[in-house]
Amino acid sequence: MLTAGGLDTVRVWVGPERAESRRRIRNVFTAAAVTYGVASSTPFAGWSGRHLAIALLLVAADLGWLGLAFRPFGAATSMPLALVLTGAAGTALTLVSPHSAAVVYVGIAIGAATRWWPIPWAIGFGVALGIAYTIGHLAISDSAVWLLIGPGVVIVSLLFGFVRRQNDQLTAEAQLVRDEHARSAALDERARIAREIHDVLAHSLAALSVQLETAAALIEGGRTEQAHTSVRRAGQLAKEGLAETRRAIGALRGDTLPLPDVLATLTTAYEMDTGALATVAITGERHELPADVTLTLYRTAQEAITNVHKHAPGAPLDVALAYQPDVVTLTVTNGAGPDGERPLTDAGGGYGLTGLRERAELAGGTFRAGPDGDGWRVDVRIPS
């Protein structure tokens, strides 16, 4: 039974990070098997010139093969030398040991050439080895079968090498695409963080500025009590801004906002500020929503209520959140506002209808805003 350490070792060796090591090990074992096949195909009863030639050519061919696998002098230097050495020694081996696995060296050299050399060079290299093989076997009067094996190996090796070359190119292109997607995702995340921080600061600081300016104006007019109320409201807005920042950071980390609760908090704050009636209605079976969806709905409600503050202060407000199996809908509707002072006219929500529409579309939803009778209606629908 494998222990945790053993499983980790297995994962390391089968993972992509050890692909190069596995390739080298395969080459070593395959070269050893071919060497054994060539050496054992010739009976040995004592050293002769033929046996010495086979031994020297096997050493040369194996050195070339290992050079292809390990590239000791770097790819630019090792590959050409290794290809020529493997191909030439392998072709010569097919002549001194004609009915053996020596032709494998020829196939290995041609297959590697098609992956590393320009295609015309690789084809020329393969054709040269094929011609040398054919002339040599005609010279030793070899059988027709073995005459055909050499050109067949050349053709198959060229085709196999071209397929590997294409696969390598596709793999490299796929990696570039993945890297580009990762870069794009990182840029999108940065833009999302910047948008959230901007919206939080714009909303909180603008409202805070209005309250402080109102307090200063009230003090100049001698209305101290009302000024104290504005200062206390400014302090409350500062605390709400900090809470808003924490909520935004939590949402960016994937935390889901308690949407019904934060909607109730927004409407309660509107009631306290204006004295107008504000209601929240939650319908449908509640279910967990993605963090970006809850944040989008919350920002929409916040901006819509801020706009009521700006353009129709004191107007009745209705917020409706409808859960459906595949979609969630948020609707914010206000009636006509009473005539009178509009203290938040210059506050600015910081998001704007265009920004809200962009948020909804990024979340895969739709956004609509427009007149509704004597008031205004904002509606956003997002798949859940």
mmCIF file of C-alpha atoms in Angstrom, residues 4-148:
data_model
loop_
_atom_site.group_PDB
_atom_site.id
_atom_site.type_symbol
_atom_site.label_atom_id
_atom_site.label_comp_id
_atom_site.label_asym_id
_atom_site.label_seq_id
_atom_site.Cartn_x
_atom_site.Cartn_y
_atom_site.Cartn_z
ATOM 1 C CA ALA A 4 1.338 9.649 1.298
ATOM 2 C CA GLY A 5 5.020 10.187 0.451
ATOM 3 C CA GLY A 6 4.891 7.388 -2.093
ATOM 4 C CA LEU A 7 1.818 8.897 -3.744
ATOM 5 C CA ASP A 8 3.558 12.260 -3.944
ATOM 6 C CA THR A 9 6.531 10.595 -5.623
ATOM 7 C CA VAL A 10 4.242 8.901 -8.138
ATOM 8 C CA ARG A 11 2.499 12.198 -8.891
ATOM 9 C CA VAL A 12 5.845 13.893 -9.481
ATOM 10 C CA TRP A 13 7.023 11.233 -11.906
ATOM 11 C CA VAL A 14 3.796 11.067 -13.887
ATOM 12 C CA GLY A 15 3.236 14.833 -13.915
ATOM 13 C CA PRO A 16 4.216 17.180 -16.744
ATOM 14 C CA GLU A 17 7.178 18.584 -14.809
ATOM 15 C CA ARG A 18 9.041 15.271 -15.268
ATOM 16 C CA ALA A 19 8.162 14.742 -18.931
ATOM 17 C CA GLU A 20 11.760 15.455 -20.017
ATOM 18 C CA SER A 21 13.178 12.961 -17.503
ATOM 19 C CA ARG A 22 10.729 10.295 -18.639
ATOM 20 C CA ARG A 23 11.681 10.948 -22.285
ATOM 21 C CA ARG A 24 15.366 10.473 -21.521
ATOM 22 C CA ILE A 25 14.756 7.273 -19.598
ATOM 23 C CA ARG A 26 12.684 5.872 -22.479
ATOM 24 C CA ASN A 27 15.472 6.699 -24.916
ATOM 25 C CA VAL A 28 18.100 4.996 -22.776
ATOM 26 C CA PHE A 29 16.096 1.784 -22.428
ATOM 27 C CA THR A 30 15.080 1.760 -26.106
ATOM 28 C CA ALA A 31 18.691 2.295 -27.222
ATOM 29 C CA ALA A 32 19.818 -0.531 -24.943
ATOM 30 C CA ALA A 33 17.157 -2.859 -26.390
ATOM 31 C CA VAL A 34 18.114 -2.033 -29.999
ATOM 32 C CA THR A 35 21.819 -2.460 -29.174
ATOM 33 C CA TYR A 36 21.138 -5.880 -27.706
ATOM 34 C CA GLY A 37 19.028 -6.826 -30.742
ATOM 35 C CA VAL A 38 21.785 -5.865 -33.178
ATOM 36 C CA ALA A 39 24.574 -7.521 -31.164
ATOM 37 C CA SER A 40 22.676 -10.767 -30.659
ATOM 38 C CA SER A 41 21.755 -11.061 -34.356
ATOM 39 C CA THR A 42 25.365 -11.934 -35.249
ATOM 40 C CA PRO A 43 26.747 -15.157 -33.707
ATOM 41 C CA PHE A 44 29.961 -14.528 -31.769
ATOM 42 C CA ALA A 45 32.724 -17.169 -31.891
ATOM 43 C CA GLY A 46 35.628 -14.809 -31.478
ATOM 44 C CA TRP A 47 36.572 -11.310 -32.561
ATOM 45 C CA SER A 48 36.727 -10.654 -36.293
ATOM 46 C CA GLY A 49 36.799 -7.563 -38.444
ATOM 47 C CA ARG A 50 33.029 -7.712 -38.803
ATOM 48 C CA HIS A 51 32.463 -7.989 -35.061
ATOM 49 C CA LEU A 52 34.800 -5.067 -34.429
ATOM 50 C CA ALA A 53 32.971 -2.953 -37.023
ATOM 51 C CA ILE A 54 29.605 -3.805 -35.457
ATOM 52 C CA ALA A 55 30.881 -2.881 -31.995
ATOM 53 C CA LEU A 56 32.362 0.444 -33.117
ATOM 54 C CA LEU A 57 29.274 1.367 -35.130
ATOM 55 C CA LEU A 58 26.992 0.453 -32.196
ATOM 56 C CA VAL A 59 29.028 2.713 -29.914
ATOM 57 C CA ALA A 60 28.824 5.545 -32.448
ATOM 58 C CA ALA A 61 25.092 5.071 -33.078
ATOM 59 C CA ASP A 62 24.329 4.883 -29.333
ATOM 60 C CA LEU A 63 26.396 7.982 -28.618
ATOM 61 C CA GLY A 64 24.435 9.807 -31.288
ATOM 62 C CA TRP A 65 21.127 8.562 -29.887
ATOM 63 C CA LEU A 66 22.064 9.605 -26.347
ATOM 64 C CA GLY A 67 23.164 12.963 -27.736
ATOM 65 C CA LEU A 68 19.652 13.384 -29.156
ATOM 66 C CA ALA A 69 18.187 12.553 -25.754
ATOM 67 C CA PHE A 70 20.485 14.526 -23.427
ATOM 68 C CA ARG A 71 21.937 17.271 -25.700
ATOM 69 C CA PRO A 72 25.102 17.699 -23.621
ATOM 70 C CA PHE A 73 26.387 20.721 -25.593
ATOM 71 C CA GLY A 74 23.036 22.414 -26.011
ATOM 72 C CA ALA A 75 20.447 21.819 -28.707
ATOM 73 C CA ALA A 76 22.125 24.044 -31.316
ATOM 74 C CA THR A 77 25.402 22.090 -31.178
ATOM 75 C CA SER A 78 24.331 18.628 -30.020
ATOM 76 C CA MET A 79 21.411 18.047 -32.376
ATOM 77 C CA PRO A 80 23.198 18.330 -35.760
ATOM 78 C CA LEU A 81 26.144 16.190 -34.624
ATOM 79 C CA ALA A 82 23.893 13.615 -32.973
ATOM 80 C CA LEU A 83 21.586 13.383 -35.994
ATOM 81 C CA VAL A 84 24.405 12.857 -38.468
ATOM 82 C CA LEU A 85 26.206 10.385 -36.188
ATOM 83 C CA THR A 86 23.089 8.323 -35.476
ATOM 84 C CA GLY A 87 21.957 8.291 -39.104
ATOM 85 C CA ALA A 88 25.348 7.527 -40.645
ATOM 86 C CA ALA A 89 26.327 4.894 -38.080
ATOM 87 C CA GLY A 90 22.880 3.310 -38.254
ATOM 88 C CA THR A 91 22.988 3.135 -42.067
ATOM 89 C CA ALA A 92 26.451 1.552 -41.949
ATOM 90 C CA LEU A 93 25.229 -0.940 -39.348
ATOM 91 C CA THR A 94 22.470 -2.102 -41.696
ATOM 92 C CA LEU A 95 25.248 -3.156 -44.097
ATOM 93 C CA VAL A 96 27.524 -5.033 -41.677
ATOM 94 C CA SER A 97 24.522 -6.460 -39.774
ATOM 95 C CA PRO A 98 21.888 -6.408 -42.509
ATOM 96 C CA HIS A 99 19.140 -8.513 -40.975
ATOM 97 C CA SER A 100 18.912 -6.880 -37.567
ATOM 98 C CA ALA A 101 17.309 -4.001 -35.714
ATOM 99 C CA ALA A 102 20.022 -1.604 -36.973
ATOM 100 C CA VAL A 103 17.486 0.094 -39.246
ATOM 101 C CA VAL A 104 15.864 1.521 -36.093
ATOM 102 C CA TYR A 105 18.799 3.936 -35.765
ATOM 103 C CA VAL A 106 18.015 5.261 -39.228
ATOM 104 C CA GLY A 107 14.362 5.794 -38.276
ATOM 105 C CA ILE A 108 15.291 7.538 -35.012
ATOM 106 C CA ALA A 109 17.642 9.946 -36.797
ATOM 107 C CA ILE A 110 15.117 10.841 -39.505
ATOM 108 C CA GLY A 111 12.240 11.227 -37.025
ATOM 109 C CA ALA A 112 14.327 13.582 -34.872
ATOM 110 C CA ALA A 113 15.458 15.562 -37.930
ATOM 111 C CA THR A 114 11.870 16.278 -38.973
ATOM 112 C CA ARG A 115 11.185 17.724 -35.508
ATOM 113 C CA TRP A 116 14.287 19.881 -35.193
ATOM 114 C CA TRP A 117 15.418 20.829 -38.699
ATOM 115 C CA PRO A 118 13.618 22.862 -41.363
ATOM 116 C CA ILE A 119 11.363 20.594 -43.397
ATOM 117 C CA PRO A 120 13.468 20.742 -46.632
ATOM 118 C CA TRP A 121 16.590 19.811 -44.664
ATOM 119 C CA ALA A 122 14.825 16.936 -42.938
ATOM 120 C CA ILE A 123 13.493 15.565 -46.221
ATOM 121 C CA GLY A 124 16.933 15.867 -47.830
ATOM 122 C CA PHE A 125 18.509 14.101 -44.849
ATOM 123 C CA GLY A 126 15.967 11.274 -45.043
ATOM 124 C CA VAL A 127 16.357 10.900 -48.810
ATOM 125 C CA ALA A 128 20.166 10.798 -48.459
ATOM 126 C CA LEU A 129 20.003 8.032 -45.846
ATOM 127 C CA GLY A 130 17.442 6.143 -47.918
ATOM 128 C CA ILE A 131 19.649 6.300 -51.037
ATOM 129 C CA ALA A 132 22.721 5.221 -49.054
ATOM 130 C CA TYR A 133 20.773 2.313 -47.562
ATOM 131 C CA THR A 134 19.460 1.190 -50.950
ATOM 132 C CA ILE A 135 22.837 1.423 -52.737
ATOM 133 C CA GLY A 136 24.560 -0.417 -49.920
ATOM 134 C CA HIS A 137 22.063 -3.265 -49.861
ATOM 135 C CA LEU A 138 22.156 -3.552 -53.638
ATOM 136 C CA ALA A 139 25.939 -3.818 -53.359
ATOM 137 C CA ILE A 140 25.697 -6.728 -50.925
ATOM 138 C CA SER A 141 22.949 -8.315 -53.018
ATOM 139 C CA ASP A 142 20.425 -8.302 -50.186
ATOM 140 C CA SER A 143 16.902 -9.673 -50.617
ATOM 141 C CA ALA A 144 14.092 -7.572 -52.062
ATOM 142 C CA VAL A 145 12.323 -7.510 -48.701
ATOM 143 C CA TRP A 146 15.249 -5.878 -46.960
ATOM 144 C CA LEU A 147 15.747 -3.542 -49.915
ATOM 145 C CA LEU A 148 12.205 -2.255 -49.372
#
